[in-house]
Amino acid sequence: MAKGLKNTLKSVGKAPGSLIYIGEITTPVTDVSISITEYDQHTIKSYQAKTVEECVTCKFSNFNSWINVDGVHNVEIIKTLGEQFGLHQLTLEDILNTEIRPKMEVFESYVLIIVKMLRYNTTTKEVEAEQVSLVLGDNYVLSFQENRDGDVFDGIRLRIANPHGRHRKSGPDYLLYSLLDAVVDHYFVVLERIGEKLEDLEEEITGSPSQDVLKSLYALKQELIFMRRSVWPLREIISSLDREESILIKKEIRKYIRDIYDHTIQVIDTTESFRDSTGSLLDLYLSSVSNRTNDVMKVLTMISTIFMPLTFIAGVYGMNFDNMPELKWRYGYFIILGLMAISIIIMLLWFRRKKWL
Amino acid sequence: MAKGLKNTLKSVGKAPGSLIYIGEITTPVTDVSISITEYDQHTIKSYQAKTVEECVTCKFSNFNSWINVDGVHNVEIIKTLGEQFGLHQLTLEDILNTEIRPKMEVFESYVLIIVKMLRYNTTTKEVEAEQVSLVLGDNYVLSFQENRDGDVFDGIRLRIANPHGRHRKSGPDYLLYSLLDAVVDHYFVVLERIGEKLEDLEEEITGSPSQDVLKSLYALKQELIFMRRSVWPLREIISSLDREESILIKKEIRKYIRDIYDHTIQVIDTTESFRDSTGSLLDLYLSSVSNRTNDVMKVLTMISTIFMPLTFIAGVYGMNFDNMPELKWRYGYFIILGLMAISIIIMLLWFRRKKWL
Amino acid sequence: MAKGLKNTLKSVGKAPGSLIYIGEITTPVTDVSISITEYDQHTIKSYQAKTVEECVTCKFSNFNSWINVDGVHNVEIIKTLGEQFGLHQLTLEDILNTEIRPKMEVFESYVLIIVKMLRYNTTTKEVEAEQVSLVLGDNYVLSFQENRDGDVFDGIRLRIANPHGRHRKSGPDYLLYSLLDAVVDHYFVVLERIGEKLEDLEEEITGSPSQDVLKSLYALKQELIFMRRSVWPLREIISSLDREESILIKKEIRKYIRDIYDHTIQVIDTTESFRDSTGSLLDLYLSSVSNRTNDVMKVLTMISTIFMPLTFIAGVYGMNFDNMPELKWRYGYFIILGLMAISIIIMLLWFRRKKWL
Amino acid sequence: MAKGLKNTLKSVGKAPGSLIYIGEITTPVTDVSISITEYDQHTIKSYQAKTVEECVTCKFSNFNSWINVDGVHNVEIIKTLGEQFGLHQLTLEDILNTEIRPKMEVFESYVLIIVKMLRYNTTTKEVEAEQVSLVLGDNYVLSFQENRDGDVFDGIRLRIANPHGRHRKSGPDYLLYSLLDAVVDHYFVVLERIGEKLEDLEEEITGSPSQDVLKSLYALKQELIFMRRSVWPLREIISSLDREESILIKKEIRKYIRDIYDHTIQVIDTTESFRDSTGSLLDLYLSSVSNRTNDVMKVLTMISTIFMPLTFIAGVYGMNFDNMPELKWRYGYFIILGLMAISIIIMLLWFRRKKWL
Amino acid sequence: MAKGLKNTLKSVGKAPGSLIYIGEITTPVTDVSISITEYDQHTIKSYQAKTVEECVTCKFSNFNSWINVDGVHNVEIIKTLGEQFGLHQLTLEDILNTEIRPKMEVFESYVLIIVKMLRYNTTTKEVEAEQVSLVLGDNYVLSFQENRDGDVFDGIRLRIANPHGRHRKSGPDYLLYSLLDAVVDHYFVVLERIGEKLEDLEEEITGSPSQDVLKSLYALKQELIFMRRSVWPLREIISSLDREESILIKKEIRKYIRDIYDHTIQVIDTTESFRDSTGSLLDLYLSSVSNRTNDVMKVLTMISTIFMPLTFIAGVYGMNFDNMPELKWRYGYFIILGLMAISIIIMLLWFRRKKWL
């Protein structure tokens, strides 16, 4: 979280609408690729744009086009694209800021949707977010991604390629829906990983938990807070996308959007259930610690209760008084040993009655 | 939960509207039975459909018909039925996905309702959910069930058979209501089982709880979270069913629908009360653990407080100094024994005053 | 709670609108009494109806009438009354079901209100609920009560008898209001009992709590959950009674209804405050247990800290080495006793500085 | 709280609108004073009314008048006033009931507002509530107070006396606003006292808390619950006063009312913050108790760990076996003493490494 | 908080609209500076006003002007300014009261917005709030600040100076937006500091926490409560600023205002996440204390369990009975030593099986 804040600070004190990239830079500025897919019912063309200026032709073609920009850390490219497609200054600022809250904004000639694509990094075992900005125009969809290592859109590429698929018969609004759907669907993958972690923790806690269990639980909670912050705004976004009276989104697409809405609710529901479960697990863990303390105490008390009186008796007959008649008795020693044995038995019976044994 | 997620993952990356069965497959694909009940005020016909195509005749007959499909894991059958009855691609996808959130969707020529039928499995002692999809058309109701072992609809079959019952005088909307009512009514059975478990736990915790009580409490909480997730959406569904301006649901049926609404609220209320109670039970358990620790500590402290001074006195007179006048006294030993007895009595009185005894 | 569920189960699997009594049967079926009060501004007649059919004359008389049925376990009587007064099948079902959630339903010719009458049973020291169903027609009020041992309506009977009272000048809507008001007013009696219990618990917990205090607190919490479930729906009911555009409730009565509304809110407020207080009391109790454990520990630690070193010193001089010069010293014994005394004093001073004493 | 309930019980079973005083009676019935202030832009008259009948002249005068009744336990006076000013039966009932929830009610010819005036009793160190009922008519304001010992309205008296003040130029609606403003402003005084208590508690808890701290915290929580119940309804009242389309409240006054609204929100905000803080303080206290238990345990464990092995060694050489070669060694005793010293040093080092020292 | 209340108390009992400065006075009354910036597309003038009267010329000039008042403790200046610019009495009261809740108020000729500017004081390591009041008129913005040591508006001064910036082309509404944006942007700086503290605490707690960690956590919680109280109202303010149908705010500015809204939501989201995290950290800390108590107990129990039986055995053979055959055995002593060693080994094995070692 704090990381995100640190990046956000870069824009503090800047004029609104200043174009600054806010996010981590891991690759050189030139390392940006733009892939264009132009299609209609009969034809399809897919290629990498060599210059940004190539993209503008899409805007005036009769094809539907999908322009996907991988890497938003090159401010120049974003700026040029923005000018070509008539994007508002604030839109460009939002696209460049990888730390903002998911949002939807309806402009006169386009709709902007910014969402978080979540991924489970199998190396760090952490959930990672990547910002995806989608711009829907009358015959194009622009998609901006933060990072270059793979995305969740491969399935969509295949489906557009299929000449009999629904994509080829539909406009860019259906493409927008597909992209959103892919993002939301991928949340389930992340949720499943978290669910597995939760089950592992559950197993450990109901078994013999180490103290690290607490840290894992804490980390899981933080991850769920993060997840929640990424997904909650989506609910609102998709809900207002459904209500929005924009001519850019055709009526038949709304059924599909309502479908994503249902999925989003399901993701939120599951996230909340998981949060509930972490709470219950913490209670379970704390109770089991209390129980173990109790058990340790019982052992201590039993040991003390048995041996303190015995040690005392032994001490008494270790005293050096001149006149201690028992010491002279022939079987004094054995009588005392017998007494001690009886005392032990009584104690054990008492412990049993108290259910400590 | 995680199980559900795993099944859901199957559809990730697929085109929306792809028809894939999402759920557990326990029986062969061919093991699907379709039972048809056609009825009007005077006649009734009940039979098993041999081919899916038989069903389509119902659509164009003058009878009301109820087509019940047991087993939705056969995608072909669902697809054929969908084509015959003009169901939307997304509807079929929803019917095939046994892990989705309960929902209602109004289409032009039909209403789709998906709910969870809950059952208490007496073998595993767990609550199980089965998805039931209901499609209401102008003269038919389609019902899709997940699993073949019995359902909660037997009573309705009998009532339709009764020539003087309300069913025979009413349309398919009354049948839809009956099916929903049967599902909601069955929730009370499940709640009662959970209530019994809760009472057992309450009894154990206020008696002498074992440590397993915590795990049972945790399991119960998880069950209530599960229950809650299944029932909450129903509230919304039935409420919007009541408001819905669909000609498929006649005005006189609305009173009945409001009746189910009241029952749903009652189920939700009880679930929430149960959740409150599990919280209180956990507090009760934790407090009783603290109390027991306290009791164990008291025993230890009393034993130590009594025997430590005594052992010390015995130790003093066990010292080997040449010049220890008391050792020579005639009644030294007995005086010391007396002192010890007095010390014990003083301790016991002190404990009593402290209310430890 | 579970008891209520068990009764509810009786109706599971029955056709909606089936008339079955749901509740406990403590008296024989014939043991039902119907009292009728007919009144207008000038005359008043009060009598016990011998047959159910007698009631129907009220419906067509010029008097206002109040028909009070004590005992709803006789299905036949309810059914006959229902037919005579034109009550809907679902209304009769609701009246017979003593376990449903408080509700209001507006029908064409009457308004149905079902509420819970709460009573504090001084024998079992528990809060008991009795269901009261009220039906308001154009010139009559039907009231159905569950149980025969007294009710909270005696005051109203007296007031109707008073020829100058407001009742005699008003219609059945004022009577309905009076009945509801009597029920809500009685909640304060129950709340006061609960408040007294809470104060007793508070006193015990801030004094020297026994372990039973926890069970009492738990029981109190359950009672408040029960109370809450009975009263919350009332808020909604009375609020919609106020908004309802029914000609059965005259405009001048609305001020009175708003008055009950205020009382209901006050009952709810108090219930919530009590719930808050039980939470605080639990915290207080748990903290006091922790504190007591702490105190017990301190005693143990002080005893051990004082006597362990002393016992060790005594042990040293109890050793049997041949060459232990101190043993030969003339005042060795007394020097050691002095050392021991000093050690005790140092310990006590240290405890004081630590504020343990 | 329970006290309030007990008073409320007096009205249970009474006809609605029965005029009974509900509250504590501390002064005789005759001990009621009525002060009247009549004013317009030019003149002002202030006097004590000798008879209730005097008040009625105000109603028909051309002056604005403020009639303040100190003491509402005299039912006769309230009744007479009510008749003179045409107050509804329910209004009188509300004025006489000092235990009701703050409320606003708009009648045809007047507006009724009932609020709680809070005061911090410096003797009992508790927050006390006094009910103030305000009735705004076309040219008068009636104010009813519960108790005679001072109020928060002295400032207003002075301001009315000022011939150039805003009061003299404004109508009774401005007076009503002033009275409400005085009540709300005084909440800040009470909040400050509570804030001071909270700071004292904070200081004690972060220092060396006694066990009484818990009871103080509990009492503070109860006070905040009480405060909250008194202030929350005010929000609603003032908000609806702002919206109310009553001709009695002129448009230019609304700005002022919105100002009180802001203050009320601020009071509520602060109350909620204080509640949050008490919760945090409890956590802090509980943690510090746990920490202290932990510290006590460490002392005990260190003492035991050091002395148990030593005592054991001394015990070994206190045994009386005939053949124990070490006992004959010349420096056996000193070797053993050296061993014991080394054992102590090792233990202390180990404690240091464990950070117990 | 209590500090704020204390200041607020100054106005209690005063007539509404009385002009009193409420806040801390750290500098002399004369120490107030007024800076004026007048600009249009072509020209810009920046200067310090020598007299208050200078400001009024701005009101009637053709330039846009920004009048910034540093220090609001000089009532005279505020009053004069208020008269010149036609501000309502209540507005002046609000500007002078540095303890009020953030608010927006729309007057006929101007809009008043009061917000909290938050700063992280690096010396005291605490979050500090300074009140900023903004008044937007048709061609001017007045800004009032509490304190003189720097503000967050330097960036805006630079941007206005830039002849090609958006400021010069826009009206005072854009300036208002810039000022608000600067304030909200600065919240991220404060949040980052808090986030760093949180991370430090997290590190300490998961490492080896000292007891001071609790106080830091408590202080952090208080800071977040403070933050929350400052920021929450802003949400409402900016949201209603967006909806407000004031001609003072042009349509093209709304997009920008919605941008601040998004930032505010993000600040609130982060604050809430931080609160969640402090809760989780407390749980983590408490659990770690429990765990450490448990560990200490285990050490004590192991020491006692090993040495108590040994000491007892030594005690037995330290008894002085005449007839104790073992004492005469040649290897009695060594046999006993062997027994003791075996007993130690058994204990250690048992501890290992219990996973205490």
Short mmCIF file of C-alpha atoms in Angstrom, two decimals, chain B residues 30-246:
data_model
loop_
_atom_site.label_atom_id
_atom_site.label_comp_id
_atom_site.label_asym_id
_atom_site.label_seq_id
_atom_site.Cartn_x
_atom_site.Cartn_y
_atom_site.Cartn_z
CA THR B 30 -26.23 -40.30 -20.13
CA ASP B 31 -27.70 -40.51 -16.67
CA VAL B 32 -30.15 -37.65 -17.04
CA SER B 33 -33.89 -38.05 -16.70
CA ILE B 34 -36.54 -35.66 -17.91
CA SER B 35 -39.99 -35.93 -16.40
CA ILE B 36 -42.91 -34.05 -17.92
CA THR B 37 -46.20 -33.21 -16.26
CA GLU B 38 -48.90 -31.74 -18.48
CA TYR B 39 -52.11 -30.61 -16.87
CA ASP B 40 -55.11 -28.39 -17.11
CA GLN B 41 -58.21 -28.17 -14.99
CA HIS B 42 -59.54 -31.50 -16.27
CA THR B 43 -56.68 -33.70 -17.38
CA ILE B 44 -53.19 -34.57 -16.20
CA LYS B 45 -50.41 -36.54 -17.89
CA SER B 46 -47.14 -37.48 -16.24
CA TYR B 47 -44.36 -39.30 -18.08
CA GLN B 48 -40.62 -39.62 -18.56
CA ALA B 49 -39.41 -38.06 -21.79
CA LYS B 50 -37.43 -40.50 -23.86
CA THR B 51 -35.91 -37.92 -26.18
CA VAL B 52 -35.31 -34.25 -25.57
CA GLU B 53 -37.36 -33.48 -28.63
CA GLU B 54 -40.52 -34.73 -26.93
CA CYS B 55 -40.43 -31.70 -24.68
CA VAL B 56 -40.96 -29.23 -27.46
CA THR B 57 -44.53 -30.36 -28.02
CA CYS B 58 -45.36 -29.00 -24.56
CA LYS B 59 -44.46 -25.55 -25.69
CA PHE B 60 -47.21 -25.55 -28.28
CA SER B 61 -49.88 -27.52 -26.40
CA ASN B 62 -52.84 -25.99 -24.56
CA PHE B 63 -51.80 -27.60 -21.31
CA ASN B 64 -49.66 -26.13 -18.59
CA SER B 65 -46.52 -28.19 -18.43
CA TRP B 66 -43.74 -28.75 -15.95
CA ILE B 67 -40.57 -30.19 -17.40
CA ASN B 68 -38.15 -31.30 -14.74
CA VAL B 69 -34.58 -32.15 -15.76
CA ASP B 70 -32.59 -34.18 -13.26
CA GLY B 71 -28.88 -33.73 -13.93
CA VAL B 72 -27.43 -30.78 -15.79
CA HIS B 73 -24.03 -32.28 -16.56
CA ASN B 74 -25.16 -33.33 -20.03
CA VAL B 75 -24.47 -30.20 -22.05
CA GLU B 76 -26.10 -31.56 -25.20
CA ILE B 77 -29.49 -32.02 -23.59
CA ILE B 78 -29.45 -28.54 -22.07
CA LYS B 79 -28.42 -27.07 -25.40
CA THR B 80 -31.20 -28.81 -27.30
CA LEU B 81 -33.79 -27.79 -24.72
CA GLY B 82 -32.48 -24.25 -24.85
CA GLU B 83 -32.92 -24.09 -28.61
CA GLN B 84 -36.41 -25.51 -28.45
CA PHE B 85 -37.61 -23.09 -25.80
CA GLY B 86 -35.71 -20.10 -27.16
CA LEU B 87 -33.45 -19.61 -24.16
CA HIS B 88 -30.63 -17.05 -24.36
CA GLN B 89 -27.04 -18.30 -24.55
CA LEU B 90 -26.28 -16.70 -21.14
CA THR B 91 -29.26 -18.49 -19.60
CA LEU B 92 -27.91 -21.84 -20.70
CA GLU B 93 -24.47 -20.94 -19.40
CA ASP B 94 -26.02 -20.06 -16.03
CA ILE B 95 -27.99 -23.30 -15.86
CA LEU B 96 -24.85 -25.31 -16.55
CA ASN B 97 -22.79 -23.44 -13.96
CA THR B 98 -23.71 -24.96 -10.60
CA GLU B 99 -21.55 -22.52 -8.66
CA ILE B 100 -23.18 -19.17 -9.41
CA ARG B 101 -24.89 -16.82 -7.03
CA PRO B 102 -28.69 -17.10 -6.85
CA LYS B 103 -30.19 -14.65 -9.34
CA MET B 104 -33.27 -13.63 -11.30
CA GLU B 105 -33.23 -12.41 -14.86
CA VAL B 106 -36.22 -11.29 -16.89
CA PHE B 107 -36.05 -12.04 -20.61
CA GLU B 108 -38.59 -11.13 -23.21
CA SER B 109 -40.39 -14.45 -23.31
CA TYR B 110 -39.41 -16.03 -20.01
CA VAL B 111 -38.16 -15.43 -16.48
CA LEU B 112 -35.10 -17.25 -15.16
CA ILE B 113 -34.67 -17.87 -11.44
CA ILE B 114 -31.69 -19.69 -9.99
CA VAL B 115 -31.73 -20.66 -6.33
CA LYS B 116 -29.86 -22.96 -3.98
CA MET B 117 -31.72 -25.94 -2.55
CA LEU B 118 -30.11 -26.69 0.83
CA ARG B 119 -30.02 -30.10 2.40
CA TYR B 120 -28.59 -31.42 5.62
CA ASN B 121 -26.57 -34.50 4.81
CA THR B 122 -27.11 -36.76 7.82
CA THR B 123 -24.04 -38.85 6.98
CA THR B 124 -21.44 -36.11 6.76
CA LYS B 125 -23.44 -33.89 9.15
CA GLU B 126 -22.91 -31.00 6.79
CA VAL B 127 -25.15 -28.65 4.89
CA GLU B 128 -25.11 -29.30 1.16
CA ALA B 129 -26.34 -27.06 -1.61
CA GLU B 130 -27.87 -28.10 -4.89
CA GLN B 131 -28.54 -25.59 -7.61
CA VAL B 132 -32.09 -25.39 -8.98
CA SER B 133 -32.78 -23.33 -12.10
CA LEU B 134 -36.37 -22.45 -12.89
CA VAL B 135 -37.58 -21.06 -16.20
CA LEU B 136 -41.10 -19.68 -16.35
CA GLY B 137 -42.65 -19.33 -19.80
CA ASP B 138 -46.19 -18.46 -20.83
CA ASN B 139 -47.47 -22.02 -20.43
CA TYR B 140 -44.56 -23.99 -19.01
CA VAL B 141 -42.08 -24.21 -16.18
CA LEU B 142 -38.69 -25.79 -16.76
CA SER B 143 -36.82 -26.92 -13.66
CA PHE B 144 -33.22 -28.05 -13.73
CA GLN B 145 -31.67 -29.92 -10.85
CA GLU B 146 -28.09 -30.82 -10.25
CA ASN B 147 -28.28 -34.17 -8.61
CA ARG B 148 -30.49 -37.19 -8.80
CA ASP B 149 -30.99 -38.32 -5.20
CA GLY B 150 -34.42 -37.02 -4.30
CA ASP B 151 -35.61 -33.46 -4.16
CA VAL B 152 -38.06 -31.37 -2.19
CA PHE B 153 -40.69 -31.31 -4.92
CA ASP B 154 -42.57 -34.54 -4.14
CA GLY B 155 -45.30 -32.70 -2.28
CA ILE B 156 -45.93 -30.53 -5.32
CA ARG B 157 -46.27 -33.58 -7.57
CA LEU B 158 -48.98 -34.91 -5.29
CA ARG B 159 -50.77 -31.60 -5.16
CA ILE B 160 -50.86 -31.27 -8.94
CA ALA B 161 -52.31 -34.74 -9.12
CA ASN B 162 -55.16 -33.61 -6.89
CA PRO B 163 -57.92 -32.53 -9.36
CA HIS B 164 -59.44 -30.07 -6.88
CA GLY B 165 -56.17 -28.41 -5.79
CA ARG B 166 -55.28 -24.85 -6.56
CA HIS B 167 -52.61 -25.96 -9.01
CA ARG B 168 -55.09 -27.27 -11.50
CA LYS B 169 -57.00 -24.03 -11.55
CA SER B 170 -53.89 -21.87 -11.82
CA GLY B 171 -51.24 -21.22 -14.41
CA PRO B 172 -47.52 -21.96 -14.45
CA ASP B 173 -46.82 -18.89 -12.31
CA TYR B 174 -48.50 -20.64 -9.38
CA LEU B 175 -46.36 -23.70 -10.09
CA LEU B 176 -43.25 -21.52 -10.04
CA TYR B 177 -44.35 -20.10 -6.73
CA SER B 178 -44.92 -23.60 -5.34
CA LEU B 179 -41.44 -24.71 -6.36
CA LEU B 180 -39.81 -21.66 -4.77
CA ASP B 181 -41.94 -22.11 -1.67
CA ALA B 182 -40.82 -25.74 -1.36
CA VAL B 183 -37.19 -24.67 -1.58
CA VAL B 184 -37.54 -21.91 1.02
CA ASP B 185 -39.61 -24.10 3.34
CA HIS B 186 -36.84 -26.67 3.28
CA TYR B 187 -34.42 -24.07 4.62
CA PHE B 188 -36.25 -24.32 7.93
CA VAL B 189 -35.39 -28.00 8.10
CA VAL B 190 -31.73 -27.16 7.64
CA LEU B 191 -31.94 -24.32 10.16
CA GLU B 192 -33.45 -26.66 12.69
CA ARG B 193 -30.52 -29.06 12.35
CA ILE B 194 -28.11 -26.16 12.80
CA GLY B 195 -30.15 -24.97 15.78
CA GLU B 196 -29.84 -28.41 17.35
CA LYS B 197 -26.08 -28.38 16.87
CA LEU B 198 -25.98 -24.96 18.45
CA GLU B 199 -27.93 -26.18 21.45
CA ASP B 200 -25.61 -29.17 21.81
CA LEU B 201 -22.62 -26.85 21.76
CA GLU B 202 -24.27 -24.51 24.25
CA GLU B 203 -24.87 -27.42 26.57
CA GLU B 204 -21.32 -28.66 26.25
CA ILE B 205 -19.77 -25.22 26.76
CA THR B 206 -21.81 -24.39 29.84
CA GLY B 207 -20.97 -27.89 31.14
CA SER B 208 -17.42 -29.16 30.84
CA PRO B 209 -16.21 -28.36 27.36
CA SER B 210 -13.55 -30.40 25.62
CA GLN B 211 -11.16 -28.62 23.31
CA ASP B 212 -12.96 -29.98 20.25
CA VAL B 213 -15.77 -27.63 21.03
CA LEU B 214 -13.78 -24.89 19.32
CA LYS B 215 -13.49 -26.79 16.10
CA SER B 216 -17.20 -27.56 16.14
CA LEU B 217 -17.94 -23.91 16.73
CA TYR B 218 -15.66 -22.94 13.87
CA ALA B 219 -17.32 -25.46 11.57
CA LEU B 220 -20.73 -24.17 12.56
CA LYS B 221 -19.69 -20.63 11.81
CA GLN B 222 -18.49 -21.66 8.37
CA GLU B 223 -21.81 -23.38 7.77
CA LEU B 224 -23.69 -20.26 8.73
CA ILE B 225 -21.52 -18.18 6.39
CA PHE B 226 -22.37 -20.67 3.66
CA MET B 227 -26.07 -20.58 4.53
CA ARG B 228 -26.03 -16.81 4.54
CA ARG B 229 -24.45 -16.65 1.12
CA SER B 230 -27.09 -18.97 -0.27
CA VAL B 231 -30.09 -17.24 1.26
CA TRP B 232 -29.26 -13.50 1.18
CA PRO B 233 -29.52 -13.12 -2.60
CA LEU B 234 -32.94 -14.76 -2.44
CA ARG B 235 -34.32 -11.80 -0.60
CA GLU B 236 -33.47 -9.53 -3.49
CA ILE B 237 -34.72 -12.06 -6.04
CA ILE B 238 -38.13 -12.52 -4.48
CA SER B 239 -38.48 -8.84 -3.77
CA SER B 240 -37.84 -7.96 -7.41
CA LEU B 241 -40.09 -10.82 -8.52
CA ASP B 242 -42.83 -9.05 -6.61
CA ARG B 243 -42.11 -5.69 -8.21
CA GLU B 244 -41.46 -7.07 -11.69
CA GLU B 245 -44.01 -5.91 -14.24
CA SER B 246 -43.95 -9.17 -16.16
#
